[in-house]
PDB file of C-alpha atoms in Angstrom:
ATOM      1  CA  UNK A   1      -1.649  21.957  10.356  1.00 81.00           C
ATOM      2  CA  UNK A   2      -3.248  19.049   9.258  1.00 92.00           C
ATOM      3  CA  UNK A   3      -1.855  15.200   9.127  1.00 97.00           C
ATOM      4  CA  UNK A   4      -3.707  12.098   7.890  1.00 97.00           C
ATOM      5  CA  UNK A   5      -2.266   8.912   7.789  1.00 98.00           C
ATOM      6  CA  UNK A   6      -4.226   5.651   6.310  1.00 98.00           C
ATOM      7  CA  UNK A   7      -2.963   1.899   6.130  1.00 98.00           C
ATOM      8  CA  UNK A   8      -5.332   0.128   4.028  1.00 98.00           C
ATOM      9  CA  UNK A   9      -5.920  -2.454   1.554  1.00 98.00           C
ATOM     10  CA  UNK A  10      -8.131  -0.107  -1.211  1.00 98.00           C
ATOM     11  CA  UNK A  11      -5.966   1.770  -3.876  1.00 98.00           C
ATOM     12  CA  UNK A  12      -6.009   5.409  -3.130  1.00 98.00           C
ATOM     13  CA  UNK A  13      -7.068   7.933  -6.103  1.00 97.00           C
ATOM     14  CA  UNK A  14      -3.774  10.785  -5.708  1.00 97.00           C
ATOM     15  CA  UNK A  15      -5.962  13.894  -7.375  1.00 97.00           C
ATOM     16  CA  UNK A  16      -8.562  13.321  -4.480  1.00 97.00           C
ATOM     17  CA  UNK A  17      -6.301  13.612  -2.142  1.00 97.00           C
ATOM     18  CA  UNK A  18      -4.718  16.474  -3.110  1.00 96.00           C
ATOM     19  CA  UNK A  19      -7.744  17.467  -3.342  1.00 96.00           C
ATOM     20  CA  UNK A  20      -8.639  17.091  -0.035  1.00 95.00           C
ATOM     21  CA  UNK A  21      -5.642  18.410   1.481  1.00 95.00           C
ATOM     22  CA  UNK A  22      -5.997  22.057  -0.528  1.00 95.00           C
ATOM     23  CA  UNK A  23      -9.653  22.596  -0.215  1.00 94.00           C
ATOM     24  CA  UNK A  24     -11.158  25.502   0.831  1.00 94.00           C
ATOM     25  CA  UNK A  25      -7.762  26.561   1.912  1.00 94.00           C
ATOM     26  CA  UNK A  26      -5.353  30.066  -0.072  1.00 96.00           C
ATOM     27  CA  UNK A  27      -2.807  29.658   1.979  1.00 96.00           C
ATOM     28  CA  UNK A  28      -1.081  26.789   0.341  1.00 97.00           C
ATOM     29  CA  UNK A  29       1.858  27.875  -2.046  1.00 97.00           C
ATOM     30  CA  UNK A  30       3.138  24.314  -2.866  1.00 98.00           C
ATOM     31  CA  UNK A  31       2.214  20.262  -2.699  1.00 98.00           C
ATOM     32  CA  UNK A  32       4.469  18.121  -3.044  1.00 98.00           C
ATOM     33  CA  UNK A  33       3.233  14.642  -3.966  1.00 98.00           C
ATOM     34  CA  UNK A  34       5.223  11.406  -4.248  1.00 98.00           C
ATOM     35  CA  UNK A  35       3.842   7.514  -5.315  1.00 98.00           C
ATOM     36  CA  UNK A  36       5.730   4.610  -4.930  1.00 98.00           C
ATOM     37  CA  UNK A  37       4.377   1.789  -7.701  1.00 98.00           C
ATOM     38  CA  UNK A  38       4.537  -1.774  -7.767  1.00 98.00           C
ATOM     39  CA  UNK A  39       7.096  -2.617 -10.665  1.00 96.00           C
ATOM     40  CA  UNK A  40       7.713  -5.577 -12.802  1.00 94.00           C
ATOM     41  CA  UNK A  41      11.434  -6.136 -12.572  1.00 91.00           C
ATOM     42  CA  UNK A  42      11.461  -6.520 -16.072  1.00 93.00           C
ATOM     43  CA  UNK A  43       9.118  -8.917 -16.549  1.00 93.00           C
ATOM     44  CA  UNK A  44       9.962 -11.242 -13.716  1.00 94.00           C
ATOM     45  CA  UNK A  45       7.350 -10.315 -10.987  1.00 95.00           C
ATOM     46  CA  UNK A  46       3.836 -11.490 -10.884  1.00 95.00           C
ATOM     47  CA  UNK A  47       3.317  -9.494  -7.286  1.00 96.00           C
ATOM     48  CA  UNK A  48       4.105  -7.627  -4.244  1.00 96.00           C
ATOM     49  CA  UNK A  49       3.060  -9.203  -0.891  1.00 97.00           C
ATOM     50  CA  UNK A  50       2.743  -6.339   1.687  1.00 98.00           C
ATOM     51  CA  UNK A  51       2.611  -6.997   5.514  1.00 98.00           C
ATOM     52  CA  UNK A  52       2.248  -4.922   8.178  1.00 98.00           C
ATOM     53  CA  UNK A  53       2.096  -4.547  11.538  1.00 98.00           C
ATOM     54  CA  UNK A  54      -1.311  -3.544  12.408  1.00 98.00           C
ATOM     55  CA  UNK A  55      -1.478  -0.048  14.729  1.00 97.00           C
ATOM     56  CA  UNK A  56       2.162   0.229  14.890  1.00 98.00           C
ATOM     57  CA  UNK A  57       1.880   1.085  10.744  1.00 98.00           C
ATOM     58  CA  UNK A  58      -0.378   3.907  11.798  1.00 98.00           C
ATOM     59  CA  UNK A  59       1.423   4.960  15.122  1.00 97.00           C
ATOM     60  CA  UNK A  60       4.802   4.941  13.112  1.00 97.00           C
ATOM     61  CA  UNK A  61       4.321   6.938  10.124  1.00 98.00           C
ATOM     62  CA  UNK A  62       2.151   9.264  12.428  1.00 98.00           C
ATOM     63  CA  UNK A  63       4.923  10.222  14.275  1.00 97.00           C
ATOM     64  CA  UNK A  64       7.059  10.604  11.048  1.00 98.00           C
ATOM     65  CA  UNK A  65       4.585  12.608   9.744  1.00 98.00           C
ATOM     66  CA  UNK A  66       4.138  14.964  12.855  1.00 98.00           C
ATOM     67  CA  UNK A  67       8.245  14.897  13.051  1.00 98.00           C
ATOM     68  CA  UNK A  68       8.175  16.119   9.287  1.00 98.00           C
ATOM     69  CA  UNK A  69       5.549  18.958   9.661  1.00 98.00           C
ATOM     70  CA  UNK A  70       7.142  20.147  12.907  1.00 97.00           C
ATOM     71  CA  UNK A  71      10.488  20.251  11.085  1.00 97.00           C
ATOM     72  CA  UNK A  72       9.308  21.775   7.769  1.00 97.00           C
ATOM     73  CA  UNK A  73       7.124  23.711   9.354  1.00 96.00           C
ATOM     74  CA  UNK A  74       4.589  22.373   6.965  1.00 98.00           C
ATOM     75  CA  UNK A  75       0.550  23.000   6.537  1.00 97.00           C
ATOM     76  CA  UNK A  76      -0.136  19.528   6.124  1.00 97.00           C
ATOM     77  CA  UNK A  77       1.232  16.062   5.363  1.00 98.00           C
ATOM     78  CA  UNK A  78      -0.584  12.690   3.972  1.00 98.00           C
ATOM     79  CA  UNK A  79       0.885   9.728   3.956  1.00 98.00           C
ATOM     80  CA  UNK A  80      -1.097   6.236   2.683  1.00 98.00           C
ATOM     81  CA  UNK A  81      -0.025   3.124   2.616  1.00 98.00           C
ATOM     82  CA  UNK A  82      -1.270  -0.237   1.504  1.00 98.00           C
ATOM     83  CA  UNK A  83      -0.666  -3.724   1.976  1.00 98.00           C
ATOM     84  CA  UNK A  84      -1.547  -7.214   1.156  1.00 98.00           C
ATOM     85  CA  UNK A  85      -1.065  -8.401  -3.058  1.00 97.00           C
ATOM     86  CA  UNK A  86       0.211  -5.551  -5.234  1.00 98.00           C
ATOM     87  CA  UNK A  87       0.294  -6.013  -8.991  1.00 97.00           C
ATOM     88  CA  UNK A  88       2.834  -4.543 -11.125  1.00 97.00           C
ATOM     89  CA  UNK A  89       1.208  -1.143 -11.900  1.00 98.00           C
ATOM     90  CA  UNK A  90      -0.688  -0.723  -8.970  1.00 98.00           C
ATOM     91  CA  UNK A  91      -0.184   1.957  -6.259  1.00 98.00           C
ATOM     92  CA  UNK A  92       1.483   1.129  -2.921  1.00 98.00           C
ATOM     93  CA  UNK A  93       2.415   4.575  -1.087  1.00 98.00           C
ATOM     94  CA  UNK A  94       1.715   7.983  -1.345  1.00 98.00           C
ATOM     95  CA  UNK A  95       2.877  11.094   0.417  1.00 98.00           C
ATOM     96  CA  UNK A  96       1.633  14.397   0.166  1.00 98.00           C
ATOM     97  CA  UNK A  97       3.173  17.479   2.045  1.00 98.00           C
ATOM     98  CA  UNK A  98       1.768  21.173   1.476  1.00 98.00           C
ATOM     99  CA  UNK A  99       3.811  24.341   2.757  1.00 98.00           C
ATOM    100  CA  UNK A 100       3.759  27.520   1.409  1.00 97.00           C
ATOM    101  CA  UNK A 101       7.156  27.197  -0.647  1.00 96.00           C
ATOM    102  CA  UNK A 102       8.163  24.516  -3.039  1.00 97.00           C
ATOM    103  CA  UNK A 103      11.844  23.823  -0.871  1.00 98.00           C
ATOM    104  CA  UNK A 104       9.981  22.828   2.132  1.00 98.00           C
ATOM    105  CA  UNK A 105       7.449  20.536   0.256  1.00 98.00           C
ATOM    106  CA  UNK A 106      10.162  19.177  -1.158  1.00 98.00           C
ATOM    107  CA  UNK A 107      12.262  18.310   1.643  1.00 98.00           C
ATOM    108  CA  UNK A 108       9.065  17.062   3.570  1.00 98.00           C
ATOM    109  CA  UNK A 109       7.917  14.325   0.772  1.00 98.00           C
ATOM    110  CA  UNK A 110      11.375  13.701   0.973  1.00 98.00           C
ATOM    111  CA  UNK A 111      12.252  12.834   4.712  1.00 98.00           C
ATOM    112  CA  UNK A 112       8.841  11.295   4.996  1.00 98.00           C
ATOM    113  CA  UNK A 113       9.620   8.680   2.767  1.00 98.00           C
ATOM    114  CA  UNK A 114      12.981   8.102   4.218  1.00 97.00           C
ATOM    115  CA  UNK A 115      12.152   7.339   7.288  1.00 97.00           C
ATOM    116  CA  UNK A 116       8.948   5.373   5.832  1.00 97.00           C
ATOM    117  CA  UNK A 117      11.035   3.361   4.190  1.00 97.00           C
ATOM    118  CA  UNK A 118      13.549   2.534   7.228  1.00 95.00           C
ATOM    119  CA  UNK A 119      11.038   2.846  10.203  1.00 95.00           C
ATOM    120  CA  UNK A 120       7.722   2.181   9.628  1.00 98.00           C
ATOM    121  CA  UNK A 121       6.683  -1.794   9.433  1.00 98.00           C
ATOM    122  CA  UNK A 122       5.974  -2.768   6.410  1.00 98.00           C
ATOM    123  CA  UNK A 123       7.810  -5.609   4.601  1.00 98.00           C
ATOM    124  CA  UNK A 124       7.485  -6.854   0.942  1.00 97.00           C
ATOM    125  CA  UNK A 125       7.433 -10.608  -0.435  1.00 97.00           C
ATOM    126  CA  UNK A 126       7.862 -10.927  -4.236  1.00 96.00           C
ATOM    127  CA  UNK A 127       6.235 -13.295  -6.466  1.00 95.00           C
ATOM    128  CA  UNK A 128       7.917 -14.621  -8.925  1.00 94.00           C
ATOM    129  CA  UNK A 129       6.256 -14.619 -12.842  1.00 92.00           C
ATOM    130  CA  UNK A 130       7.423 -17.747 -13.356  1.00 90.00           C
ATOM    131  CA  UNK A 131       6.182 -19.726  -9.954  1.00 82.00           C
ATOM    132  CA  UNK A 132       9.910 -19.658  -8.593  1.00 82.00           C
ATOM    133  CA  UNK A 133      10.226 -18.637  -4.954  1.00 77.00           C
ATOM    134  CA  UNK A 134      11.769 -15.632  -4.738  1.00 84.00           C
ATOM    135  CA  UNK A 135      10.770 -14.766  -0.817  1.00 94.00           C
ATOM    136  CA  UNK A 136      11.427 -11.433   1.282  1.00 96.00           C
ATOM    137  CA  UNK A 137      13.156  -8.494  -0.029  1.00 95.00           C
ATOM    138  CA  UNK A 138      15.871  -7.545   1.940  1.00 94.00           C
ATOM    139  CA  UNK A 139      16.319  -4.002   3.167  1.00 93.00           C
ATOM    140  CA  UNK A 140      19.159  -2.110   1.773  1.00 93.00           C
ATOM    141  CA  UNK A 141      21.999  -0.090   3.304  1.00 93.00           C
ATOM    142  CA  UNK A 142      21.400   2.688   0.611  1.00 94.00           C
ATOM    143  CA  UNK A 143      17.967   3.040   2.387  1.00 94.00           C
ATOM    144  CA  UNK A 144      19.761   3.550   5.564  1.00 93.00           C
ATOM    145  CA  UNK A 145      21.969   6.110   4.258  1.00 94.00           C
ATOM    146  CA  UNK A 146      19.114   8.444   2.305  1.00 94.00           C
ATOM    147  CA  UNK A 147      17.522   8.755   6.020  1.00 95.00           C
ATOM    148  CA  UNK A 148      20.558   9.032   8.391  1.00 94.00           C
ATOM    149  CA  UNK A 149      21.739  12.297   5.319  1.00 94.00           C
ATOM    150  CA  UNK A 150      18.621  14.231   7.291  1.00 95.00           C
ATOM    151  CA  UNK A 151      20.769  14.005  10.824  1.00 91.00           C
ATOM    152  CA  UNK A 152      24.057  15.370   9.672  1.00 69.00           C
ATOM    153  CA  UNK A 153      22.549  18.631   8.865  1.00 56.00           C
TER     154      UNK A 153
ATOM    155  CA  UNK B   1       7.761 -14.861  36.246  1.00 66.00           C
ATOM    156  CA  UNK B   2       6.514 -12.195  33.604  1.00 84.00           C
ATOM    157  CA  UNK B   3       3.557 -12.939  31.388  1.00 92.00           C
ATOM    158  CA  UNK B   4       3.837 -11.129  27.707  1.00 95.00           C
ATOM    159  CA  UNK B   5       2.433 -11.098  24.470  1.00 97.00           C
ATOM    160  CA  UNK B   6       4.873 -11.473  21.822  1.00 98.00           C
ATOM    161  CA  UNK B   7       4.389 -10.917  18.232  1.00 98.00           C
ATOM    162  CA  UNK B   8       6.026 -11.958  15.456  1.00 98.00           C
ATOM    163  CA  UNK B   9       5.883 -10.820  11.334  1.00 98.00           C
ATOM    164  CA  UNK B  10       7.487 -11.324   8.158  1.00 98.00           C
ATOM    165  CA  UNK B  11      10.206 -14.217   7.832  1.00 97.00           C
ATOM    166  CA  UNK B  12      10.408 -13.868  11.427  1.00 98.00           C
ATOM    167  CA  UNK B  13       7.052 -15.305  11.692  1.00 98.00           C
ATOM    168  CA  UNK B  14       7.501 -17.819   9.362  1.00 97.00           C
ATOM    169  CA  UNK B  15      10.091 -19.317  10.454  1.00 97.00           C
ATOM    170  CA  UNK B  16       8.986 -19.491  14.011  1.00 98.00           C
ATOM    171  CA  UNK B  17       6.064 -20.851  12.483  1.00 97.00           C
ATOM    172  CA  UNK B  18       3.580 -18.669  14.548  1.00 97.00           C
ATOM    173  CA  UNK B  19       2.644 -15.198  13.934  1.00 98.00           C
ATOM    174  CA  UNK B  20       2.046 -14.801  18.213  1.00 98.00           C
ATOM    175  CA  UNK B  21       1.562 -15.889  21.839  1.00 98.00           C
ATOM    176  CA  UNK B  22       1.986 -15.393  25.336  1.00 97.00           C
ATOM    177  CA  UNK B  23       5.017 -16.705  27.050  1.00 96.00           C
ATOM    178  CA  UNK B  24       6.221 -16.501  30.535  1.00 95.00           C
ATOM    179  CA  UNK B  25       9.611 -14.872  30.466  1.00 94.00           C
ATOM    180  CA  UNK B  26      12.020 -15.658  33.375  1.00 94.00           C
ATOM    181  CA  UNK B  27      13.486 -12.967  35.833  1.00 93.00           C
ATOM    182  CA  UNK B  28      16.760 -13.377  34.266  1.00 94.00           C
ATOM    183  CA  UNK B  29      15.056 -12.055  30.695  1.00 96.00           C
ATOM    184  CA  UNK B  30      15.827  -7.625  31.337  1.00 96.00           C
ATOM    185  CA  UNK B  31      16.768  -6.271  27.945  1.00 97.00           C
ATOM    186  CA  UNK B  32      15.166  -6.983  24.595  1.00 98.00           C
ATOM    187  CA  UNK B  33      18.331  -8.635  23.677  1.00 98.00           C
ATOM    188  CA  UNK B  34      18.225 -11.065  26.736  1.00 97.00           C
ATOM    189  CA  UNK B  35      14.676 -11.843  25.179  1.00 98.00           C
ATOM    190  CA  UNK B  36      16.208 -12.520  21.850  1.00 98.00           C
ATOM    191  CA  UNK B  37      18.818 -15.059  23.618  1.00 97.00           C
ATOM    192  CA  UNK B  38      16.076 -16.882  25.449  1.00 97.00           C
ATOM    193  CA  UNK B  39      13.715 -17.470  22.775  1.00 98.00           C
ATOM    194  CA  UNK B  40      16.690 -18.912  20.948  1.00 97.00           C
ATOM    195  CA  UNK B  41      16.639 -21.745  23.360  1.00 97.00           C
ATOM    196  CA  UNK B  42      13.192 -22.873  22.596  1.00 97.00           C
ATOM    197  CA  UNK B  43      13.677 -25.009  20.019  1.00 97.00           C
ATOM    198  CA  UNK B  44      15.041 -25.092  16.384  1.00 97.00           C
ATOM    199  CA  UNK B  45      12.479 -22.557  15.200  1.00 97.00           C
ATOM    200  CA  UNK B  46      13.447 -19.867  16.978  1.00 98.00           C
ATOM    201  CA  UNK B  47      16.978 -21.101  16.442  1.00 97.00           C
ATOM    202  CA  UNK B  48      16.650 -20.208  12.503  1.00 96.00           C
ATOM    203  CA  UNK B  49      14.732 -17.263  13.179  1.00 97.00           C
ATOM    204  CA  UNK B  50      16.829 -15.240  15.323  1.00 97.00           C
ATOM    205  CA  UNK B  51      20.050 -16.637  13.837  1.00 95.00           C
ATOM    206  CA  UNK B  52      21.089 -13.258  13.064  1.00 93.00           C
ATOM    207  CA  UNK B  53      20.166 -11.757  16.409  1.00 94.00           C
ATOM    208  CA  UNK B  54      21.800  -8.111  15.559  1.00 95.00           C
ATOM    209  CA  UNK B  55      19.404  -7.498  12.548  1.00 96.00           C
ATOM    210  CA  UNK B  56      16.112  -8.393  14.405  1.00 98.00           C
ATOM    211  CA  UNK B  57      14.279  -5.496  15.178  1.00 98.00           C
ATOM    212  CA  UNK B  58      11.863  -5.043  18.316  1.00 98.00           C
ATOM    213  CA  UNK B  59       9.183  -2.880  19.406  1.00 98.00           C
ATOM    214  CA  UNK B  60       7.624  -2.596  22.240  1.00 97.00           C
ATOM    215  CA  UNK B  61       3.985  -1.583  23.121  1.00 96.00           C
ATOM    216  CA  UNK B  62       4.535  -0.523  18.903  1.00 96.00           C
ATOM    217  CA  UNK B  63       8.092   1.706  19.185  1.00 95.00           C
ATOM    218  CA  UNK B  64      10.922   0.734  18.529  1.00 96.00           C
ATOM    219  CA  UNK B  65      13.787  -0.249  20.642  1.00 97.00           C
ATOM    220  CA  UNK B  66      17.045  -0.943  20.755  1.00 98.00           C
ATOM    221  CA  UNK B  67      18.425  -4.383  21.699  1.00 98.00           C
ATOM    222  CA  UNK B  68      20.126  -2.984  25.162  1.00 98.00           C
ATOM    223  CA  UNK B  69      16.766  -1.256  26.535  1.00 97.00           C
ATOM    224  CA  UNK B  70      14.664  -3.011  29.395  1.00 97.00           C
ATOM    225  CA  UNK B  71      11.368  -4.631  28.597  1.00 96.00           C
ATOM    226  CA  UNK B  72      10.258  -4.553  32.324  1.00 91.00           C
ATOM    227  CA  UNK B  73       6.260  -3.752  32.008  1.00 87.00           C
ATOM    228  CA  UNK B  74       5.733  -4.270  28.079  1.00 92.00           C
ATOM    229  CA  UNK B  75       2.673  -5.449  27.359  1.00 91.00           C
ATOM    230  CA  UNK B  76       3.504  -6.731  23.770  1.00 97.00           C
ATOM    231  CA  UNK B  77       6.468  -7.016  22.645  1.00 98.00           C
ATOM    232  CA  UNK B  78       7.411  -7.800  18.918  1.00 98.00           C
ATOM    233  CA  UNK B  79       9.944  -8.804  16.834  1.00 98.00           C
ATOM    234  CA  UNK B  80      10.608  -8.663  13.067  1.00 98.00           C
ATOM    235  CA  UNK B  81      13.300  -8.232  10.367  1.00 97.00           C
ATOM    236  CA  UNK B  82      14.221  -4.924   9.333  1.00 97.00           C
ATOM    237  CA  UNK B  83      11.297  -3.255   7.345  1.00 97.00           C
ATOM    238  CA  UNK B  84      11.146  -3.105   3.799  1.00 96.00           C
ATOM    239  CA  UNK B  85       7.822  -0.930   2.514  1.00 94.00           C
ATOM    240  CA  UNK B  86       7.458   2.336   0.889  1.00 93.00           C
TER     241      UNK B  86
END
């Protein structure tokens, strides 16, 4: 069981790191890989300001990731994340789980990013295209309810 | 008298205008939420920043906690707005 977690600043290259997280190995039957992108909002953003809180970012999705594989009973989990300006286009999370059937892959990715999304500090600040302020985005309830769905099993 | 190092991020930050420091917390200050009520009465700042005291979050030592738990021997102690990655 392997987990790797990375906060960074770099982009992140997905085939490598499936890559990495299959090699040399036969006893993988699924990955499951998911990549959240910067987008445009049709036209209206110019960026994505990502901040972070430095060593809890780490420490948090660790113990997501750890939760997930322990749940799952994965063979390994990935999860990076970056932060600071994000263009439209550009990467900003990726999570990779590996198990040896596609259902518990799935549902890995899956609660990973849930609880990523709701528990691990990260916050975004939009730029506008057009110079306007546009400030913080504000974290939805529908969040909220896509990770509590993984407790009323 | 307890000495801790608070950190702030996000519009939290901002709008305290600092993203940390050290304060000396009074024996009255238990919970995190009795934290959140004194640093309300620092000034304006911290006024608009923890306005809407039930959606700050705080961590402490880096994991989370809820606004009723102690913060008796934390050695840094933060507070932000609820997270918004991924």
């Amino acid at each position: 069981m392997t987990v790797a977690v990375r906060v960074q600043r770099e982009d992140f290259d997905l085939a490598a790191e499936v890559e990495a997280m299959s090699a040399g190995r036969q006893d993988i039957g699924a990955i499951v890989t998911f990549s959240g992108l910067c987008r445009d909002e049709a036209g209206t953003l110019s960026a994505l300001e990502l901040e972070h809180y430095p060593g809890m970012a780490e420490a948090e999705i660790a113990r997501i990731c750890h939760e997930a594989v322990k749940r799952f009973d994965l063979q390994a989990a990935c999860a990076i994340h970056r932060y600071g300006r994000i263009a439209p286009g550009e990467n900003i999370v990726l999570v990779a789980t590996a198990s040896p059937h596609r259902q518990a892959a799935f549902d890995g990715a899956s609660f990973i990013m849930d609880f990523l999304k709701t528990s691990a500090p990260f916050w975004k600040k939009e730029h506008a295209a057009d110079g306007e302020r546009r400030g913080w985005v504000n974290a939805k309830d529908a969040d909220d309810s896509a990770r509590d769905r993984w407790s009323k099993d | 008298m307890a000495r801790v190092d608070l950190v702030y991020f996000a519009w939290v930050r901002e709008r305290i205008g600092k993203g940390e420091e050290s304060l000396d917390l009074p024996d009255s200050v238990v919970t995190a939420g009795d934290l959140l009520a004194y640093l309300k009465t620092l000034g304006e700042t911290y006024e608009a920043a923890l306005e809407h005291e039930n959606v700050i979050r705080v961590a402490l030592n880096q994991e989370h906690v809820d606004h009723d738990e102690p913060i008796a021997g934390a050695r840094e102690i933060a507070l932000f707005p609820p997270m918004t990655g991924g």
